XYZ file of N, CA and C in Angstrom:
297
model
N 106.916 120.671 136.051
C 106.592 121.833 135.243
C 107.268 121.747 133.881
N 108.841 121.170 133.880
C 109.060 121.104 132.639
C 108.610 120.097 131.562
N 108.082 119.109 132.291
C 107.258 117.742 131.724
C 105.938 118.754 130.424
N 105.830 119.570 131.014
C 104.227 120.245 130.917
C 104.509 120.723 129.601
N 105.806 121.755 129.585
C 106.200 122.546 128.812
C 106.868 121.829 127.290
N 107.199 120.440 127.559
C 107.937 119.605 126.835
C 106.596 118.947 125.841
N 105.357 119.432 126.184
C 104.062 118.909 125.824
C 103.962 119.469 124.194
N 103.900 120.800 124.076
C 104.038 121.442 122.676
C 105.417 121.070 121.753
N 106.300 121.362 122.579
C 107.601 121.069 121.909
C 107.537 120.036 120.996
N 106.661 118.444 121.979
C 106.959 116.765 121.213
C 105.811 117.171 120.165
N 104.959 117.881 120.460
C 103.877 117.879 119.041
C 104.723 118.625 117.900
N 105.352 119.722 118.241
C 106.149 120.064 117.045
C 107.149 119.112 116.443
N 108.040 118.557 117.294
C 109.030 117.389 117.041
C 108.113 116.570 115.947
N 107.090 116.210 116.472
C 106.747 114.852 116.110
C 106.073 114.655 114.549
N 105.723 116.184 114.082
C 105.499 116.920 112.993
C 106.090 117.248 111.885
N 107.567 117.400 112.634
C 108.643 118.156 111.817
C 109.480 117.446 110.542
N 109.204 117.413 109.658
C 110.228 116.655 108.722
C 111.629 116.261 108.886
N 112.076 117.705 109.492
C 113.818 117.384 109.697
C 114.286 116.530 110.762
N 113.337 115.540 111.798
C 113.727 115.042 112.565
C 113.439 113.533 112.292
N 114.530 112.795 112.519
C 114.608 111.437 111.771
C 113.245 110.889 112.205
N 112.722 109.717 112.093
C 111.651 109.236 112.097
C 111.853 107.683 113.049
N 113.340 107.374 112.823
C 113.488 106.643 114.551
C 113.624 107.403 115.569
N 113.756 108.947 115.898
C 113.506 109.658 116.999
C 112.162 109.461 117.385
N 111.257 109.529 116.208
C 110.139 109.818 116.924
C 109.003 108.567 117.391
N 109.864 107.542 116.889
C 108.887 106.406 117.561
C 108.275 106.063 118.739
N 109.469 106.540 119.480
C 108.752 106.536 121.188
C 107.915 107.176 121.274
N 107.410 108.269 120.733
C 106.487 109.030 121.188
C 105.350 108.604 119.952
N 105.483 108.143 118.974
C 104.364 107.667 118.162
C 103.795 106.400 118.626
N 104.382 105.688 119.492
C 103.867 104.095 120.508
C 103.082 104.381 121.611
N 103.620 105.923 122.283
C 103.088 106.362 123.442
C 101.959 107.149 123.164
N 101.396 107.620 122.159
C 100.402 108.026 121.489
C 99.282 106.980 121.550
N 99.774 106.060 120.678
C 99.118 104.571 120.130
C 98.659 104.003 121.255
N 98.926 103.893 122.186
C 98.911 103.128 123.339
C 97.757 104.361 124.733
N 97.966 105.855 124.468
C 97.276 106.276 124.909
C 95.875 106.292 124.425
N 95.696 106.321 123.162
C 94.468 106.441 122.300
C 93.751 104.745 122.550
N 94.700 103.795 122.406
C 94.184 102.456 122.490
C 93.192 101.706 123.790
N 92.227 101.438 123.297
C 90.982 100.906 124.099
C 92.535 99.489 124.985
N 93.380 99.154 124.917
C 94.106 97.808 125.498
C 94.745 98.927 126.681
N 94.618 98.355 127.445
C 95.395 99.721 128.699
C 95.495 98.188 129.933
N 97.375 98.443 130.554
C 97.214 97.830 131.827
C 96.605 97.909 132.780
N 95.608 98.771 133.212
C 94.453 98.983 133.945
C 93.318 99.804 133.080
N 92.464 98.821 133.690
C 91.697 98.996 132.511
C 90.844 100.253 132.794
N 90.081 100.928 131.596
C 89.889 102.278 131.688
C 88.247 102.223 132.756
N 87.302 101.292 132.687
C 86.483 100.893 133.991
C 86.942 101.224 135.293
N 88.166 101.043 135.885
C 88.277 100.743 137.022
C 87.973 102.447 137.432
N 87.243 103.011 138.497
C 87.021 104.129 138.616
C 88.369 105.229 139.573
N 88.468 105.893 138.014
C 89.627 106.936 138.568
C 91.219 106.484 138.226
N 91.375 105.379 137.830
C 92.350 104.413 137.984
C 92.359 103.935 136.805
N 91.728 104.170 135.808
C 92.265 103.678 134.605
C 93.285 104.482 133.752
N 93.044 106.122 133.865
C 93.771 107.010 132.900
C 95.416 107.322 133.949
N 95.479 106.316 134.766
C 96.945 106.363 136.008
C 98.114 106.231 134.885
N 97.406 104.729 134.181
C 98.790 104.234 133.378
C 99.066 105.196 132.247
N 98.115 105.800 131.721
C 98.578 106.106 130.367
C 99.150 107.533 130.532
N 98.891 108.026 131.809
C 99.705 109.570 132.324
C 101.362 108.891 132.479
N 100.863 107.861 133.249
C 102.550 107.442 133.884
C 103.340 107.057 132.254
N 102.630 106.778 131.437
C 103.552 106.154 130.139
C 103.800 107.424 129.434
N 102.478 108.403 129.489
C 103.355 109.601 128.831
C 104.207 110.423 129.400
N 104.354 110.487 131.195
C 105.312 110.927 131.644
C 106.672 110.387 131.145
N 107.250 109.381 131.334
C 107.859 108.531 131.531
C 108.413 109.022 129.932
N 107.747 108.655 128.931
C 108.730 109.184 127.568
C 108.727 110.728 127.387
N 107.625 111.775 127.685
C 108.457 112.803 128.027
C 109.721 113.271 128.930
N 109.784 112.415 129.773
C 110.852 112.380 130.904
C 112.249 111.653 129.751
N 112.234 110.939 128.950
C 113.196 109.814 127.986
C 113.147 111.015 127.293
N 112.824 111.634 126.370
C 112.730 112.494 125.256
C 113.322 113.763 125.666
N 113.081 114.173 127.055
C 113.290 115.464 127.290
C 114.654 116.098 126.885
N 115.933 115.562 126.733
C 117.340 116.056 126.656
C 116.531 116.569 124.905
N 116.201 115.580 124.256
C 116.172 115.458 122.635
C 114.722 116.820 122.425
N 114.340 117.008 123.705
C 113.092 117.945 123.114
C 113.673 119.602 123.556
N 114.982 119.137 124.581
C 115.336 120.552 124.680
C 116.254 121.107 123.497
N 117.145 120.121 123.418
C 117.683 120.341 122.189
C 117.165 120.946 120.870
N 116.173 120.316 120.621
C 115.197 120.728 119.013
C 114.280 122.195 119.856
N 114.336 122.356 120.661
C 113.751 123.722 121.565
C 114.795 124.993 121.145
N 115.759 124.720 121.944
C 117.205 125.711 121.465
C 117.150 125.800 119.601
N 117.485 124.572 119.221
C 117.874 124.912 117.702
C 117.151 125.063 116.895
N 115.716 125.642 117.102
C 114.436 126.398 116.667
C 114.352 127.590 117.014
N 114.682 128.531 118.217
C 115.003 129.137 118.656
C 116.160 130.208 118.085
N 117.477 129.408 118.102
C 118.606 129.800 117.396
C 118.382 130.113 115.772
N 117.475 129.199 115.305
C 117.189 129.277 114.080
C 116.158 130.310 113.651
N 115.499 130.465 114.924
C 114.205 131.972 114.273
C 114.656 133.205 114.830
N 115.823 133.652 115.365
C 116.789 134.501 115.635
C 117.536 134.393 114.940
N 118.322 133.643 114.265
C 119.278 134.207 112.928
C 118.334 134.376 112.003
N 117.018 134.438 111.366
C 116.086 134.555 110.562
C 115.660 135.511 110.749
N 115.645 136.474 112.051
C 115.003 137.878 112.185
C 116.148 138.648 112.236
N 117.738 138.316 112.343
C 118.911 138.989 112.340
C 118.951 139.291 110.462
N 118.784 138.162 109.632
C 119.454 138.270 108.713
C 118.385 139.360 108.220
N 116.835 139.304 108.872
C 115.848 139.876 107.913
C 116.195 141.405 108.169
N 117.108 141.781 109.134
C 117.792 143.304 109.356
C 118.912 143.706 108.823
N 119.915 143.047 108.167
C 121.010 143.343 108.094
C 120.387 143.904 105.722
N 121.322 145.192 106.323
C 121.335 145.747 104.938
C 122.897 145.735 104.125
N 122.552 144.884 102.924
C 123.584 144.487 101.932
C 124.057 145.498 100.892
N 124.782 145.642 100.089
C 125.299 146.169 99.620
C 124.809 147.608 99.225
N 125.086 148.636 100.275
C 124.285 149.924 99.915
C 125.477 150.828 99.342
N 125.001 151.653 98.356
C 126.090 152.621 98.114
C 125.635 153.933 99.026
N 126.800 154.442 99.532
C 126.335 155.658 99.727
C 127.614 156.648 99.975
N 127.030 158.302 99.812
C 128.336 159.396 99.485
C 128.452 160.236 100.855
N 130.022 160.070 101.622
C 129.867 160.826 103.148
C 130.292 162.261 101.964
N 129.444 163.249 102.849
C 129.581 164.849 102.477
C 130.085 165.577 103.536
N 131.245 166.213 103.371
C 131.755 167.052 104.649
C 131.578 168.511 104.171
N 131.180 169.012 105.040
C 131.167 170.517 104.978
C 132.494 170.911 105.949
């Protein structure tokens, strides 16, 4: 289930400017290699061709996953201090009146 969920996350990762661009190679090979007509079983064999290219994208979502939870949290953390700061009111004057 978390394989599943890690699915949007690597498309954002893999998008994102701020994330180095040797992070994201594994998953730009595992792309390449899913899209690619060259497959270790070949896509003919009936039922049995699309085996490998699930098992290869498991397999680097499963490698990636620490690095996709991580960039999960600190997106997160980051659009919560962005809706904190968009509340906090700065320098107001104002006069207490006692009766």
């Amino acid at each position: 289930m978390r394989l599943l969920r890690n699915i949007p996350t690597a498309i954002k990762y893999l998008f994102d400017g701020e994330v180095p661009f040797k992070k994201k190679i594994l998953l730009i090979l595992g792309i390449i290699y899913f899209i690619s007509p060259i497959d270790f079983i070949p896509e003919p064999v009936i039922g049995l061709g699309i085996i490998d290219d699930v098992a290869l994208i498991t397999y680097i979502l499963s490698k990636l996953s620490a690095d996709l939870e991580e960039y999960r949290l600190k997106k997160y953390r980051k659009n919560k201090d962005e809706e904190i700061k968009d509340k906090i009111i700065e320098d107001v004057d104002y006069d207490i009146k006692d009766e």
